[in-house]
Amino acid sequence: MEEKILPALEAVPGLSALLLKMNLQGYDYRRDDEFMMWGSADLLWKITYEM
């Protein structure tokens, strides 16, 4: 996920200069067990920045 999320954040003008650290804190994965039609993942990030 870091290959997709970090480049997307760095594409925001001015944000990449503020970012110091970005650590994945955890995730929650859910899926439809009955019909197997969908799945989702919620990621929790800790972002450290300096202004």
PDB file of C-alpha atoms in Angstrom:
ATOM      1  CA  MET A   1       0.000   0.000   0.000  1.00  0.00           C
ATOM      2  CA  GLU A   2       2.886   2.379   0.641  1.00  0.00           C
ATOM      3  CA  GLU A   3       3.633   2.332  -3.080  1.00  0.00           C
ATOM      4  CA  LYS A   4       0.190   3.817  -3.806  1.00  0.00           C
ATOM      5  CA  ILE A   5      -0.631   5.962  -0.764  1.00  0.00           C
ATOM      6  CA  LEU A   6       2.656   7.809  -0.230  1.00  0.00           C
ATOM      7  CA  PRO A   7       3.019   8.902  -3.888  1.00  0.00           C
ATOM      8  CA  ALA A   8      -0.591  10.120  -3.823  1.00  0.00           C
ATOM      9  CA  LEU A   9       0.088  12.228  -0.725  1.00  0.00           C
ATOM     10  CA  GLU A  10       3.314  13.569  -2.201  1.00  0.00           C
ATOM     11  CA  ALA A  11       1.363  14.703  -5.263  1.00  0.00           C
ATOM     12  CA  VAL A  12      -0.565  17.190  -3.076  1.00  0.00           C
ATOM     13  CA  PRO A  13       1.172  20.564  -3.526  1.00  0.00           C
ATOM     14  CA  GLY A  14       3.102  21.604  -0.417  1.00  0.00           C
ATOM     15  CA  LEU A  15       2.307  18.482   1.606  1.00  0.00           C
ATOM     16  CA  SER A  16       5.459  16.492   0.820  1.00  0.00           C
ATOM     17  CA  ALA A  17       7.612  19.253   2.328  1.00  0.00           C
ATOM     18  CA  LEU A  18       5.730  18.903   5.647  1.00  0.00           C
ATOM     19  CA  LEU A  19       5.745  15.098   5.986  1.00  0.00           C
ATOM     20  CA  LEU A  20       8.322  13.679   8.384  1.00  0.00           C
ATOM     21  CA  LYS A  21       7.022  10.146   9.031  1.00  0.00           C
ATOM     22  CA  MET A  22       4.179   7.946   7.919  1.00  0.00           C
ATOM     23  CA  ASN A  23       3.643   4.721   9.878  1.00  0.00           C
ATOM     24  CA  LEU A  24       0.965   2.105   9.357  1.00  0.00           C
ATOM     25  CA  GLN A  25      -0.734   1.570  12.743  1.00  0.00           C
ATOM     26  CA  GLY A  26      -3.126  -1.211  11.765  1.00  0.00           C
ATOM     27  CA  TYR A  27      -5.960  -2.304   9.552  1.00  0.00           C
ATOM     28  CA  ASP A  28      -9.452  -3.768   9.646  1.00  0.00           C
ATOM     29  CA  TYR A  29     -10.439  -6.192   6.902  1.00  0.00           C
ATOM     30  CA  ARG A  30     -14.057  -7.147   6.299  1.00  0.00           C
ATOM     31  CA  ARG A  31     -15.742  -9.237   3.666  1.00  0.00           C
ATOM     32  CA  ASP A  32     -19.138 -10.579   2.752  1.00  0.00           C
ATOM     33  CA  ASP A  33     -18.997 -14.169   4.022  1.00  0.00           C
ATOM     34  CA  GLU A  34     -22.488 -15.013   2.816  1.00  0.00           C
ATOM     35  CA  PHE A  35     -22.240 -14.213  -0.901  1.00  0.00           C
ATOM     36  CA  MET A  36     -18.497 -13.403  -1.331  1.00  0.00           C
ATOM     37  CA  MET A  37     -19.467 -10.276  -3.278  1.00  0.00           C
ATOM     38  CA  TRP A  38     -17.257  -7.667  -1.602  1.00  0.00           C
ATOM     39  CA  GLY A  39     -14.344  -7.019   0.715  1.00  0.00           C
ATOM     40  CA  SER A  40     -12.968  -3.864   2.287  1.00  0.00           C
ATOM     41  CA  ALA A  41      -9.848  -2.819   4.159  1.00  0.00           C
ATOM     42  CA  ASP A  42      -9.655   0.210   6.437  1.00  0.00           C
ATOM     43  CA  LEU A  43      -6.084   1.354   7.090  1.00  0.00           C
ATOM     44  CA  LEU A  44      -5.027   3.420  10.112  1.00  0.00           C
ATOM     45  CA  TRP A  45      -1.956   5.609   9.556  1.00  0.00           C
ATOM     46  CA  LYS A  46       0.017   7.811  11.936  1.00  0.00           C
ATOM     47  CA  ILE A  47       1.300  10.825  10.025  1.00  0.00           C
ATOM     48  CA  THR A  48       3.945  13.076  11.583  1.00  0.00           C
ATOM     49  CA  TYR A  49       4.440  16.472   9.987  1.00  0.00           C
ATOM     50  CA  GLU A  50       6.112  19.768  10.767  1.00  0.00           C
ATOM     51  CA  MET A  51       4.758  23.220  10.062  1.00  0.00           C
TER      52      MET A  51
END
